[in-house]
mmCIF file of C-alpha atoms in Angstrom:
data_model
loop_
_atom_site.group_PDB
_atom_site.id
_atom_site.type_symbol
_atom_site.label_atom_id
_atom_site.label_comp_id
_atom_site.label_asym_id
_atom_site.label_seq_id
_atom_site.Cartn_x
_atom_site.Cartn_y
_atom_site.Cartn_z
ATOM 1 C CA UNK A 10 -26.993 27.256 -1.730
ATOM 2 C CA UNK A 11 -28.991 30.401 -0.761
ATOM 3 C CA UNK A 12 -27.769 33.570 -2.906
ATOM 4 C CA UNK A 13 -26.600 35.179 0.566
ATOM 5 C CA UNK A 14 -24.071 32.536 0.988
ATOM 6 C CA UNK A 15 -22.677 32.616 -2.801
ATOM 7 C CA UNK A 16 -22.714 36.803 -2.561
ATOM 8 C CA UNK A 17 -20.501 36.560 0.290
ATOM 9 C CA UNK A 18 -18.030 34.677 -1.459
ATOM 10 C CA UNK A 19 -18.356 37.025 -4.543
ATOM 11 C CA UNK A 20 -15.690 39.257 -3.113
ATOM 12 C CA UNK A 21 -13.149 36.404 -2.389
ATOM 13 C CA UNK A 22 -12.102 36.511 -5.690
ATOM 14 C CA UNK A 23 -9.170 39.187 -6.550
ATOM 15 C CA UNK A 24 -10.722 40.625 -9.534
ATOM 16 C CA UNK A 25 -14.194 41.398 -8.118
ATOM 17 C CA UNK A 26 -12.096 42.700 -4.646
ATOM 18 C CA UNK A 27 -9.911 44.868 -6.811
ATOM 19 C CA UNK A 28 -12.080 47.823 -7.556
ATOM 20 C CA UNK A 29 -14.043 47.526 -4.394
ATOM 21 C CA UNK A 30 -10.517 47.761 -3.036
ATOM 22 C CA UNK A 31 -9.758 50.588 -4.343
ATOM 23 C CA UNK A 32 -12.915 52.581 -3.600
ATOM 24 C CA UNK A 33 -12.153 51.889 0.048
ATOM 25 C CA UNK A 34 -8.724 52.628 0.041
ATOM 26 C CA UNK A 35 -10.262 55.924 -1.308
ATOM 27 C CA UNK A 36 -12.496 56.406 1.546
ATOM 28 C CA UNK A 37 -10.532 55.403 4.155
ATOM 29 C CA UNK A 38 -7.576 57.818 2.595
ATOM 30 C CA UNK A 39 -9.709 60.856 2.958
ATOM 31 C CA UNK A 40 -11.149 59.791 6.304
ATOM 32 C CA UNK A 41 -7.413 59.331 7.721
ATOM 33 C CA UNK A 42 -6.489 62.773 6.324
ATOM 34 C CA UNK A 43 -9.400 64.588 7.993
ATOM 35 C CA UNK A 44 -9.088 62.797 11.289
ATOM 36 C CA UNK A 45 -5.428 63.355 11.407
ATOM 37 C CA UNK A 46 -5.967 67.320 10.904
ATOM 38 C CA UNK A 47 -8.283 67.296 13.640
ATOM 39 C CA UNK A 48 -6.466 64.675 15.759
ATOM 40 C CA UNK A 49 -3.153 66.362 15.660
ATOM 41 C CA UNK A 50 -5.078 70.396 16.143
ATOM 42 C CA UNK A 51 -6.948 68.473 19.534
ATOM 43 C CA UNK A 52 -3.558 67.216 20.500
ATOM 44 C CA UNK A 53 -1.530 69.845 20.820
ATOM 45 C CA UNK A 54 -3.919 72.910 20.872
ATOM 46 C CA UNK A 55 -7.290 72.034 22.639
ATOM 47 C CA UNK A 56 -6.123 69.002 25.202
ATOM 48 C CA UNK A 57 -4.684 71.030 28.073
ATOM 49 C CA UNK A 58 -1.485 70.243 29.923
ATOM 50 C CA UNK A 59 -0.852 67.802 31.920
ATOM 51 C CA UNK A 60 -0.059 68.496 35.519
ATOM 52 C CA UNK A 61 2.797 66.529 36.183
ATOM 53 C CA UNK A 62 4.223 65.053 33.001
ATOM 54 C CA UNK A 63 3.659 68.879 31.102
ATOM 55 C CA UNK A 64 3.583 69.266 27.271
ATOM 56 C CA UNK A 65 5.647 65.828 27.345
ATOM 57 C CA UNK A 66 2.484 63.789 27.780
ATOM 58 C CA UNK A 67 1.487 64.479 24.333
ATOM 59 C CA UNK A 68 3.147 62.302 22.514
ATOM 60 C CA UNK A 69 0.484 59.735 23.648
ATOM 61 C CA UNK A 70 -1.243 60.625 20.814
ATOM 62 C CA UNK A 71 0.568 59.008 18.438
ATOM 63 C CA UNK A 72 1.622 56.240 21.412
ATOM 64 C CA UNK A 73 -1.252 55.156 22.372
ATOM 65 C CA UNK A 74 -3.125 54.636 18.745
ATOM 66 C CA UNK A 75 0.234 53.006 17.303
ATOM 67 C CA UNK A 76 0.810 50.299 20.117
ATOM 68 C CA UNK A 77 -3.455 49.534 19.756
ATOM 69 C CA UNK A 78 -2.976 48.973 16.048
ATOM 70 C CA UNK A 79 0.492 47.159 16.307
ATOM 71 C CA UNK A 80 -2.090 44.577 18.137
ATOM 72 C CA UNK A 81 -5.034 45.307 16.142
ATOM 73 C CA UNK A 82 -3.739 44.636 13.050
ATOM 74 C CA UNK A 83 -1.590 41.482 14.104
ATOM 75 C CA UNK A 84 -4.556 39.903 14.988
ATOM 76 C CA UNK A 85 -6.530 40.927 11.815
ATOM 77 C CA UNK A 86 -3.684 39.322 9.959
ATOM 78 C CA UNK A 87 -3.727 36.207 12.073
ATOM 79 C CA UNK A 88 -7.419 36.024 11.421
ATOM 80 C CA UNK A 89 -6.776 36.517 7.476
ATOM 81 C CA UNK A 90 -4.418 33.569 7.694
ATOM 82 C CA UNK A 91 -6.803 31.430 9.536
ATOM 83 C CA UNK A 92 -8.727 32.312 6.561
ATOM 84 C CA UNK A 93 -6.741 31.126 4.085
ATOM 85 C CA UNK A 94 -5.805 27.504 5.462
ATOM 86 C CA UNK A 95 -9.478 26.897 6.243
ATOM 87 C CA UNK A 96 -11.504 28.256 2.580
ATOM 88 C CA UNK A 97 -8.024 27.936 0.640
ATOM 89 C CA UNK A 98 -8.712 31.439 -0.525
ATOM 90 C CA UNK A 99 -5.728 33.037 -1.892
ATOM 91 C CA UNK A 100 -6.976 36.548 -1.471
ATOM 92 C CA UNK A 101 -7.014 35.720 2.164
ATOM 93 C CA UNK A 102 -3.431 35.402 2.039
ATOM 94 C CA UNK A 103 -2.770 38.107 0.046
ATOM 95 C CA UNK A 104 -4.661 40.206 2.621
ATOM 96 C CA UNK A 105 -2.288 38.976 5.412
ATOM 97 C CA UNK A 106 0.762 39.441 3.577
ATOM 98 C CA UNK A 107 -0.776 43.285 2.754
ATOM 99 C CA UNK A 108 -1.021 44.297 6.347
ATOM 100 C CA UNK A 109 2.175 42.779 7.679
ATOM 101 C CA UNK A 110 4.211 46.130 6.877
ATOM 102 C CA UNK A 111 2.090 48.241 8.145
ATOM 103 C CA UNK A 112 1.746 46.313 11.663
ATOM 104 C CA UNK A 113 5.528 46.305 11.738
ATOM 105 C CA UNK A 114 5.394 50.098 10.680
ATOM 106 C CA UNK A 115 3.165 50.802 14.056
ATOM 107 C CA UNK A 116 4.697 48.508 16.491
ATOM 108 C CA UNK A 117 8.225 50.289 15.422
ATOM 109 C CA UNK A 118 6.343 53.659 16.089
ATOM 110 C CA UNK A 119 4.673 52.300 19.671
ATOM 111 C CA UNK A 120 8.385 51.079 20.513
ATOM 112 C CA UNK A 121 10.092 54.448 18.944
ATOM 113 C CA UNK A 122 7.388 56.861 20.285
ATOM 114 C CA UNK A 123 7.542 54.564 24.205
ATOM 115 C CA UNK A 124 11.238 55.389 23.978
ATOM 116 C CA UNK A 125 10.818 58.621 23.203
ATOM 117 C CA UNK A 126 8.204 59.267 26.205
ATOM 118 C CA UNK A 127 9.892 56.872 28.741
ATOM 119 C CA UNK A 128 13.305 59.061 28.447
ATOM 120 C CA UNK A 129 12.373 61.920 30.067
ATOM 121 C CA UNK A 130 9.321 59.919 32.293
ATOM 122 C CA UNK A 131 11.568 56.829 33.467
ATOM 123 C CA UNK A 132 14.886 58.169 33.204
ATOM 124 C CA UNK A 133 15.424 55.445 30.557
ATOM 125 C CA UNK A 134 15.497 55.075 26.857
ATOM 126 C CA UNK A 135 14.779 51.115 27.146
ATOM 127 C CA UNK A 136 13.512 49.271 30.017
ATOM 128 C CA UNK A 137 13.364 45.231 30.003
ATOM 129 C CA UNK A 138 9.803 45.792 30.659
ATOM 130 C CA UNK A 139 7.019 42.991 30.465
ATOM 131 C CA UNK A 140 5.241 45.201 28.039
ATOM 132 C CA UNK A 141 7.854 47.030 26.076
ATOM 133 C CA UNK A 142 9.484 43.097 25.794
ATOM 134 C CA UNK A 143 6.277 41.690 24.353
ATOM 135 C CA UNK A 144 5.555 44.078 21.910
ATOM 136 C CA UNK A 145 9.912 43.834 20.942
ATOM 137 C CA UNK A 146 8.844 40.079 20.338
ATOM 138 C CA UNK A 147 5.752 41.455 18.619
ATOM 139 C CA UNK A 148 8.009 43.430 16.180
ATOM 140 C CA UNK A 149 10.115 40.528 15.569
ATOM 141 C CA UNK A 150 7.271 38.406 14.520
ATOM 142 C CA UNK A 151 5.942 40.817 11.932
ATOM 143 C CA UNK A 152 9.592 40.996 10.584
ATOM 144 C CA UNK A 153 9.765 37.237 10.873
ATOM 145 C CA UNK A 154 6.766 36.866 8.714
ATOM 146 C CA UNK A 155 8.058 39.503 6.251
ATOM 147 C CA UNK A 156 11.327 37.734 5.570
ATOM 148 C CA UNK A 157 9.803 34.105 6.043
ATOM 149 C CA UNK A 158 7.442 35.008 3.215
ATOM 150 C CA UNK A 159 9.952 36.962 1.119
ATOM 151 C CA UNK A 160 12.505 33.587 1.819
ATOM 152 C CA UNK A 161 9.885 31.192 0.544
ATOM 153 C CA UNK A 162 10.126 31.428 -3.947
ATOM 154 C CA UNK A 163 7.042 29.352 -3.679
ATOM 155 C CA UNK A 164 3.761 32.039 -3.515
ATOM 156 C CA UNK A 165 1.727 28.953 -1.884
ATOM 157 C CA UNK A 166 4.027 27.863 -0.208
ATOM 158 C CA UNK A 167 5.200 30.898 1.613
ATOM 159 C CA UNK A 168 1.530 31.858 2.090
ATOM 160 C CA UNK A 169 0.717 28.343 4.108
ATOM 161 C CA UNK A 170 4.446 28.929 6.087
ATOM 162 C CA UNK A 171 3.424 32.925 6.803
ATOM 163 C CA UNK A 172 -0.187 31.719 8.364
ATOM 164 C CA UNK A 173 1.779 28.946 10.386
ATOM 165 C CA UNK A 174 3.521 31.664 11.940
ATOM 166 C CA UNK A 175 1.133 34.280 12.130
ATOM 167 C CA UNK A 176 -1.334 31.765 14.088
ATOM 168 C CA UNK A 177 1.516 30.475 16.559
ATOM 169 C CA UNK A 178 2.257 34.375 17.223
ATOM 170 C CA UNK A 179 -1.411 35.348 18.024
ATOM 171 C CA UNK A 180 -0.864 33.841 21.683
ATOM 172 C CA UNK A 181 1.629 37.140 22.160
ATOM 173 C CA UNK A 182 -1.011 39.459 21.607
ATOM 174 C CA UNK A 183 -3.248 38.633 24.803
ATOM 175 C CA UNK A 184 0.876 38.768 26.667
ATOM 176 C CA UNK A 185 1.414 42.029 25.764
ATOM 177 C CA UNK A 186 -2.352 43.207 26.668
ATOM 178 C CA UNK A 187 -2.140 41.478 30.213
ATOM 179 C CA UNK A 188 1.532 41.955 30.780
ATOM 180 C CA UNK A 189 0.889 45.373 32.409
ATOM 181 C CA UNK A 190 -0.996 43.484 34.893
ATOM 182 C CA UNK A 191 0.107 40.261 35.605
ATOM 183 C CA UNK A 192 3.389 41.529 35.863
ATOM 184 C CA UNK A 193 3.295 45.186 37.108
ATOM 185 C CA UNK A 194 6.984 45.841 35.875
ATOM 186 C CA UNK A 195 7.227 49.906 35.012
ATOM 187 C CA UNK A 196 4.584 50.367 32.037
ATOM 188 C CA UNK A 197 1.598 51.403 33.845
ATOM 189 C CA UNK A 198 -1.604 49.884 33.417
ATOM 190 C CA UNK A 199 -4.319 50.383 30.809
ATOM 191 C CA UNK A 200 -6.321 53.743 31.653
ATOM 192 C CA UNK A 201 -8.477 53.199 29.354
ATOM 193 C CA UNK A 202 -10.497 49.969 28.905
ATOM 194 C CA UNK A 203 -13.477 49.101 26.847
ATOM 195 C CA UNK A 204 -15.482 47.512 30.463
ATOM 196 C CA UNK A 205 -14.342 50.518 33.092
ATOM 197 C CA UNK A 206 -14.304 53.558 30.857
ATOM 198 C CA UNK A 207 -11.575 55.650 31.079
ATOM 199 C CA UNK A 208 -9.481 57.328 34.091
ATOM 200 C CA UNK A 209 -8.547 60.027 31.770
ATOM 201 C CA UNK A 210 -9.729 63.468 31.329
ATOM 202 C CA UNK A 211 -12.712 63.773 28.600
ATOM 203 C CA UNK A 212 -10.956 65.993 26.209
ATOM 204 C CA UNK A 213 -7.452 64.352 26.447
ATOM 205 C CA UNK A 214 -9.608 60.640 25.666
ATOM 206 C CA UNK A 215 -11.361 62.703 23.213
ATOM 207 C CA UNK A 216 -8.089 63.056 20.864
ATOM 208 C CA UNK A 217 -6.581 60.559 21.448
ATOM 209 C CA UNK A 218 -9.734 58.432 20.441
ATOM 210 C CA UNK A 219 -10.108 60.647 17.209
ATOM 211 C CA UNK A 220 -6.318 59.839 16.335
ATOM 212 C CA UNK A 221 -7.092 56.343 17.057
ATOM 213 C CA UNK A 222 -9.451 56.482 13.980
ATOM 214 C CA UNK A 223 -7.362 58.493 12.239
ATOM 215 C CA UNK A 224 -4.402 55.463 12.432
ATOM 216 C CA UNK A 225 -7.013 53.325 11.522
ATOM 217 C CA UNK A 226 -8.280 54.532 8.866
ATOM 218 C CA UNK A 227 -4.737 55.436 7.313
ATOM 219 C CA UNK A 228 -3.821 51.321 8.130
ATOM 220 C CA UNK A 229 -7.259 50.456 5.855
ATOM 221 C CA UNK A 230 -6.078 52.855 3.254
ATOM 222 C CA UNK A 231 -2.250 51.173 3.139
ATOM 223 C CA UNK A 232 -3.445 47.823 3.816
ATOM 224 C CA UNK A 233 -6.011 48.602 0.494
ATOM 225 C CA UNK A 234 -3.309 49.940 -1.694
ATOM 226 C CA UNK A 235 -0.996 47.079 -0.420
ATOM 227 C CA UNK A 236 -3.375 44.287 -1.084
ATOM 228 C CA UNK A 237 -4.634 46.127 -4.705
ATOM 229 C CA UNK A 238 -0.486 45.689 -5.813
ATOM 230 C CA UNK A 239 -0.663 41.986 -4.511
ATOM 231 C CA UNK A 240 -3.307 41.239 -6.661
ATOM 232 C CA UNK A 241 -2.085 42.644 -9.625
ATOM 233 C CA UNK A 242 1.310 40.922 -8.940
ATOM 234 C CA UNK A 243 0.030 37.402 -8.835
ATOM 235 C CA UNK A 244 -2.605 38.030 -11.496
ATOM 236 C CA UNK A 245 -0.379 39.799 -13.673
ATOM 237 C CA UNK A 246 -0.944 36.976 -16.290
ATOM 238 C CA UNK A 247 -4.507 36.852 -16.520
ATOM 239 C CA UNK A 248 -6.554 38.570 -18.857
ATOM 240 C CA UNK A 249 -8.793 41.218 -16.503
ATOM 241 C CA UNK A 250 -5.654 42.543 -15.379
ATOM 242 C CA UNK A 251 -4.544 43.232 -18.829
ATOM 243 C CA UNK A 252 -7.829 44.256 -19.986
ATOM 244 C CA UNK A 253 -7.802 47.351 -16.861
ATOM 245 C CA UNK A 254 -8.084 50.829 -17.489
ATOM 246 C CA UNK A 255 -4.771 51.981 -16.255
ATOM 247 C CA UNK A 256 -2.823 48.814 -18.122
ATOM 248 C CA UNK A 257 -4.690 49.039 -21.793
ATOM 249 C CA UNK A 258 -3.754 53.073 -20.711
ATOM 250 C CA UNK B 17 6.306 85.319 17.507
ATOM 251 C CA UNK B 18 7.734 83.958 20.415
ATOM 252 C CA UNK B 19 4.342 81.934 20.599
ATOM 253 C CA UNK B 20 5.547 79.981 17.696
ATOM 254 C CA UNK B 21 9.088 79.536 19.496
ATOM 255 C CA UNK B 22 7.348 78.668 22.541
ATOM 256 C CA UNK B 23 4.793 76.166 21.022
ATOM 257 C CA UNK B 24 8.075 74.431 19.526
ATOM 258 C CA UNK B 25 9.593 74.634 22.745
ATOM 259 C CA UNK B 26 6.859 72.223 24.181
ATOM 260 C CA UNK B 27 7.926 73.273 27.561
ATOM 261 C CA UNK B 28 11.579 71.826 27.370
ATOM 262 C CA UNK B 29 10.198 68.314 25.933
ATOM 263 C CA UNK B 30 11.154 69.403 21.828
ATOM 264 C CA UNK B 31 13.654 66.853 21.831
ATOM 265 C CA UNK B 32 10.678 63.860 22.840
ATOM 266 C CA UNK B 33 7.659 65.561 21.339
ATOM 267 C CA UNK B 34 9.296 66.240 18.088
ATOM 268 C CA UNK B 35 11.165 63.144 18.314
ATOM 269 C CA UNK B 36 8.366 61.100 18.214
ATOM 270 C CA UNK B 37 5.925 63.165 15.820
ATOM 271 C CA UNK B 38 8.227 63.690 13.697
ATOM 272 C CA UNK B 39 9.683 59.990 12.989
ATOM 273 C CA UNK B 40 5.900 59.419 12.894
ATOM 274 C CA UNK B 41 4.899 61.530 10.732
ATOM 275 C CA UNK B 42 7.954 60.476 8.225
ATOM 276 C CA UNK B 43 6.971 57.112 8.177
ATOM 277 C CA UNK B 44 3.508 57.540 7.863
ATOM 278 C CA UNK B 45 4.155 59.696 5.096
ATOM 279 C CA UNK B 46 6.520 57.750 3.289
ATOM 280 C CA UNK B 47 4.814 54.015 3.235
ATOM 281 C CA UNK B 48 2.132 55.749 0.796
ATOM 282 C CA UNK B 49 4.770 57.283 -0.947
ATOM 283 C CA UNK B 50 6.635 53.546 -1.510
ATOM 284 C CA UNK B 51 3.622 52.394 -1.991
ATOM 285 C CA UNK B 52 2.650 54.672 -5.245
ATOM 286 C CA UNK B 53 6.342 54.045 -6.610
ATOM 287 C CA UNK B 54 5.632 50.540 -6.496
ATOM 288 C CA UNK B 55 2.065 51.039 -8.163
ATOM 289 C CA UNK B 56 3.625 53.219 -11.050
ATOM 290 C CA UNK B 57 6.362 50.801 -11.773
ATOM 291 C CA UNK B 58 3.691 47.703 -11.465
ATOM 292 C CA UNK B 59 1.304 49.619 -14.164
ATOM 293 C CA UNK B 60 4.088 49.942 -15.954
ATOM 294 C CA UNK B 61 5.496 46.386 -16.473
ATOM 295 C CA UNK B 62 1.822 45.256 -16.864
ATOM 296 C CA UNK B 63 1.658 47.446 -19.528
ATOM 297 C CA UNK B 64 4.690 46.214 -21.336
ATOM 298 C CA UNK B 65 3.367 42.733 -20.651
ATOM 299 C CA UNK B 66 -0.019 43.337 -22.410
ATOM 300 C CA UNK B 67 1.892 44.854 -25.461
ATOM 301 C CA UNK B 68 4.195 41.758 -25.779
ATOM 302 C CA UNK B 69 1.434 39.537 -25.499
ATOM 303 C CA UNK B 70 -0.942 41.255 -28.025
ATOM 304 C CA UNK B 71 2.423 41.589 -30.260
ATOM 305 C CA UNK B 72 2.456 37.735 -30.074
ATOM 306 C CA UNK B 73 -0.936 36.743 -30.921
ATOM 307 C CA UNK B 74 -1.464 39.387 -33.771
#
């Protein structure tokens, strides 16, 4: 087996991903904080108003970035579970069940932030909308995982049940992506897309871009400290974890 | 002054701007701040752990 291969695997095993873990939760922590400061000083003081929706536009700042990484990080978990039933690696569980809060915490912020923007826009706080329906079903799913996982006493157990359902959920994310176009109902469709650019103005994309990062980077940092607790919960027996600096103390 | 009132005025949206940044801005400040509970009170129980079992083997 070339050394490449066996490297790779060197950080499948919780106590060599702890500390590395922890230096990136580091990273990406300071990253988010920077990003936001600049994110949130674009949004509201340098991207100029908008001609027909006003100041009220704005909040698809925080929108926009939430619903990408409600899908973003669904699918990231889906491909962490995939993970784990192929290799049987039990950090690759633990890194699913890590982000599954988080995606819940940013589809409920797309969903709360949509209603919050489609009041005053569509007249209507909730709209049985092809897109704001998928990404309900979306919410549900991360929820569903939660408690499925939480339900299950059994840490393997729930961990093969979670990935079950996390992989039979994927097929929604591609629904709620499409679902502005195959079925045109009110949410309009994507102005921004990685093939046609964007029909947006420069500096508006330009913010709402850097808070894209910004979410990102603060998901990586969560997801890091999540995943560093889930470790240290299912190795709480073993002796590296008794031997670290914070538990000798 | 009245640029600060008007800023938070958001040009009659408050309600929907503030709305939503500030529900986001509580959650995304308080799912670090779970999140550092949780690691305090996990350090701690290790800890207690690691004393019992040294306890038991000396």
């Amino acid at each position: 087996m070339s050394s490449r291969i066996l490297n790779w695997f060197k950080f499948s095993s919780p106590a060599t991903f702890y500390p590395l873990a922890g230096k990136i939760q580091k990273v990406a922590t300071v990253t988010a904080v920077v990003l936001l400061l600049i994110g949130l000083y674009m949004s509201f003081f340098v991207a100029p108003t908008d001609y027909k929706q006003g100041e009220g536009y704005r909040i698809i700042f925080i929108h926009v970035p939430a619903a990408w990484m409600s899908m973003f990080i669904y699918m990231v978990m889906a491909f962490w579970a995939a993970m784990g039933l192929v290799f049987r690696t039990r950090l690759s569980f633990m890194m699913a069940r890590a982000l599954a809060p988080t995606g819940a915490l940013m589809t409920f912020i797309a969903l709360w932030t949509g209603a919050f923007w489609g009041k005053p826009m569509w007249g209507a706080w909730w709209v049985w909308d092809a897109r704001l329906t998928s990404e309900l079903i979306l919410f549900f799913l991360y929820i569903g995982y939660i408690a499925l996982q939480g339900a299950i006493p059994d840490v393997r157990r729930g961990d093969r049940a979670g990935a079950i359902l996390a992989l039979v959920g994927v097929v929604n994310i591609p629904i709620i992506y499409f679902s502005v176009k195959w079925w045109n109902t009110l949410h309009q469709g994507a102005s921004v897309s990685v093939t046609k650019g964007s029909s947006m103005s420069a500096i508006m994309l330009e913010a709402m871009l850097i808070m894209t990062f910004a979410f990102w980077a603060y998901s990586i940092a969560v997801a890091m400290a999540r995943v560093r607790l889930v470790i240290l919960e299912r190795e709480r027996d073993t002796r590296w974890v008794s031997e670290l600096p914070e538990v000798r103390g | 002054m009245d640029a600060i009132k008007d800023f938070f005025y958001m040009g009659g949206y408050a309600l929907y701007v503030w709305g939503s940044f500030g529900v986001t801005a509580l959650l995304m400040i308080a799912e670090p701040l779970v999140l550092a509970g949780k690691r305090r009170e996990m350090i701690r129980r290790l800890r207690r752990l690691a004393r019992l079992q040294s306890e038991q083997s000396s």
